[in-house]
GROMACS .gro file of C-alpha atoms in nm:
model
  197
    1MET     CA    1   5.278  -0.666  -0.720
    2VAL     CA    2   5.151  -0.304  -0.848
    3ALA     CA    3   5.103  -0.347  -1.162
    4TYR     CA    4   4.904  -0.677  -1.017
    5VAL     CA    5   4.696  -0.424  -0.745
    6LYS     CA    6   4.602  -0.203  -1.074
    7ASN     CA    7   4.466  -0.487  -1.245
    8ASN     CA    8   4.269  -0.617  -0.980
    9PHE     CA    9   4.139  -0.297  -0.884
   10LEU     CA   10   4.018  -0.239  -1.238
   11LEU     CA   11   3.867  -0.595  -1.226
   12VAL     CA   12   3.689  -0.536  -0.908
   13HIS     CA   13   3.529  -0.172  -1.021
   14ILE     CA   14   3.413  -0.355  -1.354
   15VAL     CA   15   3.242  -0.632  -1.152
   16VAL     CA   16   3.070  -0.360  -0.934
   17LEU     CA   17   2.943  -0.121  -1.254
   18LEU     CA   18   2.846  -0.459  -1.418
   19LEU     CA   19   2.639  -0.575  -1.096
   20PHE     CA   20   2.486  -0.215  -1.095
   21VAL     CA   21   2.373  -0.226  -1.450
   22VAL     CA   22   2.235  -0.554  -1.449
   23SER     CA   23   2.018  -0.496  -1.109
   24SER     CA   24   1.909  -0.177  -1.278
   25TYR     CA   25   1.845  -0.352  -1.598
   26ALA     CA   26   1.640  -0.630  -1.366
   27ARG     CA   27   1.455  -0.349  -1.151
   28PHE     CA   28   1.333  -0.185  -1.502
   29ASN     CA   29   1.248  -0.525  -1.663
   30THR     CA   30   1.034  -0.691  -1.383
   31LYS     CA   31   0.709  -0.660  -1.509
   32VAL     CA   32   0.389  -0.664  -1.294
   33THR     CA   33   0.292  -1.052  -1.298
   34THR     CA   34  -0.040  -1.189  -1.302
   35ASP     CA   35  -0.015  -1.370  -0.973
   36GLU     CA   36   0.066  -1.031  -0.824
   37ILE     CA   37  -0.204  -0.838  -0.986
   38CYS     CA   38  -0.471  -1.145  -0.872
   39GLY     CA   39  -0.215  -1.075  -0.549
   40MET     CA   40  -0.332  -0.677  -0.536
   41CYS     CA   41  -0.669  -0.692  -0.600
   42ALA     CA   42  -0.752  -1.014  -0.340
   43ARG     CA   43  -0.692  -0.787  -0.076
   44ARG     CA   44  -0.924  -0.699   0.163
   45ALA     CA   45  -0.875  -0.344   0.136
   46VAL     CA   46  -0.952  -0.351  -0.243
   47ASN     CA   47  -1.260  -0.391  -0.451
   48ALA     CA   48  -1.183  -0.670  -0.616
   49SER     CA   49  -1.412  -0.666  -0.925
   50PHE     CA   50  -1.368  -0.286  -0.977
   51CYS     CA   51  -0.964  -0.410  -0.961
   52TYR     CA   52  -0.982  -0.685  -1.185
   53GLU     CA   53  -1.161  -0.513  -1.450
   54PHE     CA   54  -0.904  -0.175  -1.451
   55MET     CA   55  -0.596  -0.369  -1.444
   56LYS     CA   56  -0.766  -0.566  -1.753
   57SER     CA   57  -0.871  -0.257  -1.930
   58SER     CA   58  -0.526  -0.035  -1.919
   59THR     CA   59  -0.257  -0.191  -2.196
   60GLN     CA   60   0.007  -0.017  -1.982
   61VAL     CA   61  -0.024  -0.251  -1.711
   62ALA     CA   62   0.134  -0.508  -1.819
   63THR     CA   63   0.399  -0.316  -1.985
   64LEU     CA   64   0.502  -0.205  -1.563
   65ASP     CA   65   0.694  -0.308  -1.284
   66THR     CA   66   0.546  -0.276  -0.925
   67TYR     CA   67   0.697   0.051  -0.891
   68ASP     CA   68   0.606   0.223  -1.230
   69LEU     CA   69   0.265   0.070  -1.174
   70ALA     CA   70   0.180   0.268  -0.838
   71LYS     CA   71   0.361   0.594  -0.999
   72PHE     CA   72   0.088   0.513  -1.307
   73LEU     CA   73  -0.180   0.483  -1.038
   74ILE     CA   74  -0.113   0.796  -0.851
   75ASN     CA   75  -0.058   0.970  -1.182
   76TYR     CA   76  -0.409   0.833  -1.283
   77ASP     CA   77  -0.590   0.918  -0.945
   78PHE     CA   78  -0.446   1.293  -0.926
   79GLN     CA   79  -0.561   1.360  -1.304
   80ASN     CA   80  -0.923   1.204  -1.212
   81THR     CA   81  -0.927   1.436  -0.919
   82PHE     CA   82  -0.834   1.761  -1.107
   83ASP     CA   83  -1.125   1.706  -1.366
   84LEU     CA   84  -1.353   1.620  -1.061
   85ILE     CA   85  -1.277   1.936  -0.879
   86LYS     CA   86  -1.316   2.152  -1.255
   87HIS     CA   87  -1.633   1.960  -1.253
   88PHE     CA   88  -1.726   2.059  -0.900
   89GLN     CA   89  -1.634   2.391  -0.929
   90SER     CA   90  -1.843   2.432  -1.246
   91LEU     CA   91  -2.145   2.251  -1.098
   92THR     CA   92  -2.104   2.482  -0.800
   93ASN     CA   93  -2.175   2.824  -1.039
   94SER     CA   94  -2.409   2.647  -1.251
   95THR     CA   95  -2.653   2.485  -0.957
   96THR     CA   96  -2.965   2.676  -0.840
   97ASP     CA   97  -3.093   2.444  -0.621
   98PRO     CA   98  -2.940   2.528  -0.289
   99SER     CA   99  -2.879   2.158  -0.119
  100SER     CA  100  -2.755   2.035  -0.434
  101LYS     CA  101  -2.488   2.324  -0.455
  102GLY     CA  102  -2.400   2.269  -0.089
  103SER     CA  103  -2.303   1.917  -0.174
  104TYR     CA  104  -2.081   2.002  -0.472
  105GLU     CA  105  -1.919   2.246  -0.287
  106LEU     CA  106  -1.833   2.024   0.023
  107CYS     CA  107  -1.674   1.757  -0.262
  108LEU     CA  108  -1.480   2.057  -0.388
  109HIS     CA  109  -1.336   2.150  -0.058
  110LEU     CA  110  -1.296   1.822   0.011
  111PHE     CA  111  -1.078   1.747  -0.336
  112ASN     CA  112  -0.903   2.074  -0.278
  113LEU     CA  113  -0.768   1.935   0.045
  114ILE     CA  114  -0.556   1.700  -0.121
  115ASN     CA  115  -0.180   1.733  -0.118
  116PRO     CA  116  -0.048   1.758  -0.459
  117LEU     CA  117   0.071   1.507  -0.711
  118GLU     CA  118   0.427   1.609  -0.700
  119THR     CA  119   0.422   1.528  -0.301
  120ALA     CA  120   0.256   1.189  -0.370
  121LEU     CA  121   0.513   1.125  -0.657
  122LYS     CA  122   0.860   1.271  -0.444
  123ALA     CA  123   0.730   1.011  -0.177
  124LEU     CA  124   0.709   0.744  -0.415
  125ALA     CA  125   1.066   0.813  -0.515
  126THR     CA  126   1.215   0.849  -0.201
  127ASN     CA  127   1.050   0.559  -0.039
  128ASP     CA  128   0.845   0.788   0.213
  129TYR     CA  129   0.580   0.561   0.239
  130ASP     CA  130   0.404   0.689   0.548
  131THR     CA  131   0.381   1.030   0.346
  132LEU     CA  132   0.246   0.854   0.048
  133ASN     CA  133   0.035   0.628   0.246
  134ARG     CA  134  -0.178   0.973   0.437
  135ASN     CA  135  -0.203   1.127   0.074
  136VAL     CA  136  -0.348   0.808  -0.078
  137ASP     CA  137  -0.560   0.780   0.241
  138ALA     CA  138  -0.724   1.114   0.229
  139MET     CA  139  -0.809   1.063  -0.140
  140SER     CA  140  -1.008   0.747  -0.048
  141GLN     CA  141  -1.131   0.925   0.229
  142PHE     CA  142  -1.216   1.216   0.075
  143ALA     CA  143  -1.386   1.059  -0.231
  144MET     CA  144  -1.600   0.830   0.021
  145GLU     CA  145  -1.713   1.106   0.185
  146CYS     CA  146  -1.808   1.331  -0.118
  147GLU     CA  147  -1.995   0.993  -0.256
  148SER     CA  148  -2.210   0.990   0.042
  149GLU     CA  149  -2.260   1.388   0.029
  150LEU     CA  150  -2.356   1.312  -0.372
  151SER     CA  151  -2.617   1.046  -0.248
  152SER     CA  152  -2.843   1.308  -0.127
  153VAL     CA  153  -2.849   1.529  -0.419
  154ILE     CA  154  -3.185   1.562  -0.566
  155LYS     CA  155  -3.116   1.471  -0.916
  156PRO     CA  156  -2.817   1.247  -0.874
  157ILE     CA  157  -2.511   1.221  -1.169
  158PRO     CA  158  -2.440   0.849  -1.202
  159LYS     CA  159  -2.072   0.952  -1.434
  160LEU     CA  160  -1.976   1.179  -1.167
  161LEU     CA  161  -2.061   0.937  -0.898
  162LYS     CA  162  -1.842   0.654  -1.080
  163ARG     CA  163  -1.587   0.907  -1.136
  164VAL     CA  164  -1.574   0.950  -0.735
  165SER     CA  165  -1.589   0.580  -0.683
  166ILE     CA  166  -1.257   0.546  -0.910
  167VAL     CA  167  -1.087   0.782  -0.715
  168GLU     CA  168  -1.147   0.594  -0.411
  169ASN     CA  169  -1.089   0.254  -0.565
  170VAL     CA  170  -0.778   0.357  -0.712
  171SER     CA  171  -0.637   0.492  -0.390
  172ASP     CA  172  -0.706   0.145  -0.208
  173ILE     CA  173  -0.477  -0.029  -0.466
  174ILE     CA  174  -0.231   0.249  -0.431
  175PHE     CA  175  -0.256   0.154  -0.066
  176VAL     CA  176  -0.198  -0.216  -0.099
  177ILE     CA  177   0.086  -0.186  -0.350
  178VAL     CA  178   0.260   0.034  -0.117
  179GLU     CA  179   0.250  -0.183   0.200
  180CYS     CA  180   0.217  -0.548   0.010
  181PHE     CA  181   0.478  -0.512  -0.260
  182LEU     CA  182   0.697  -0.180  -0.207
  183ARG     CA  183   0.735  -0.170   0.182
  184LYS     CA  184   0.641  -0.538   0.208
  185GLU     CA  185   0.484  -0.519   0.550
  186GLU     CA  186   0.381  -0.881   0.641
  187THR     CA  187   0.152  -0.756   0.920
  188SER     CA  188  -0.088  -0.546   0.688
  189CYS     CA  189  -0.060  -0.838   0.381
  190LYS     CA  190  -0.081  -1.133   0.542
  191GLU     CA  191  -0.471  -1.223   0.466
  192SER     CA  192  -0.572  -1.181   0.119
  193VAL     CA  193  -0.945  -1.224   0.157
  194SER     CA  194  -1.152  -1.063  -0.167
  195ASN     CA  195  -1.434  -0.889  -0.158
  196LEU     CA  196  -1.596  -1.115  -0.380
  197GLN     CA  197  -1.556  -1.388  -0.136
   0.00000   0.00000   0.00000
């Protein structure tokens, strides 16, 4: 009887371990499908043309699952933000036009307000989607405000405007991934109306 219980106890442990390994393997090998990318890009909150183009242009996207795609986009957005901060700092120091200088200073201030990358990644890792969304929403809002401010600059820099726009658009995609594919909030993800429609 004792031998039977020991064998069954061992068998149960082996089965549980196998289930854990198989589920972990499945989680890490569930790559984002074309349908999921279409679903992300078709949400009302997302710039559809940018989203489709961005997802196609990155060879990494096809190798990632939804969680890792969110992580990839967070890293991408924060790197872009970090580069923009350096660029705005340089422009603030070198620009002689007071109006343009004021616009660059405002953008510099806005991007400096964004919480660090570690906060967003930690929030993602711990499924703290509220904190993550606050970070992502802040990036999107600050980028939009900066973009509006830059339109008043005497000689706008198209490349700079594009990079600010990318921060906003990538942030919007992250938000949709969190709400519709990780958190799976039906209320905010019922509609998938494309900006192109």
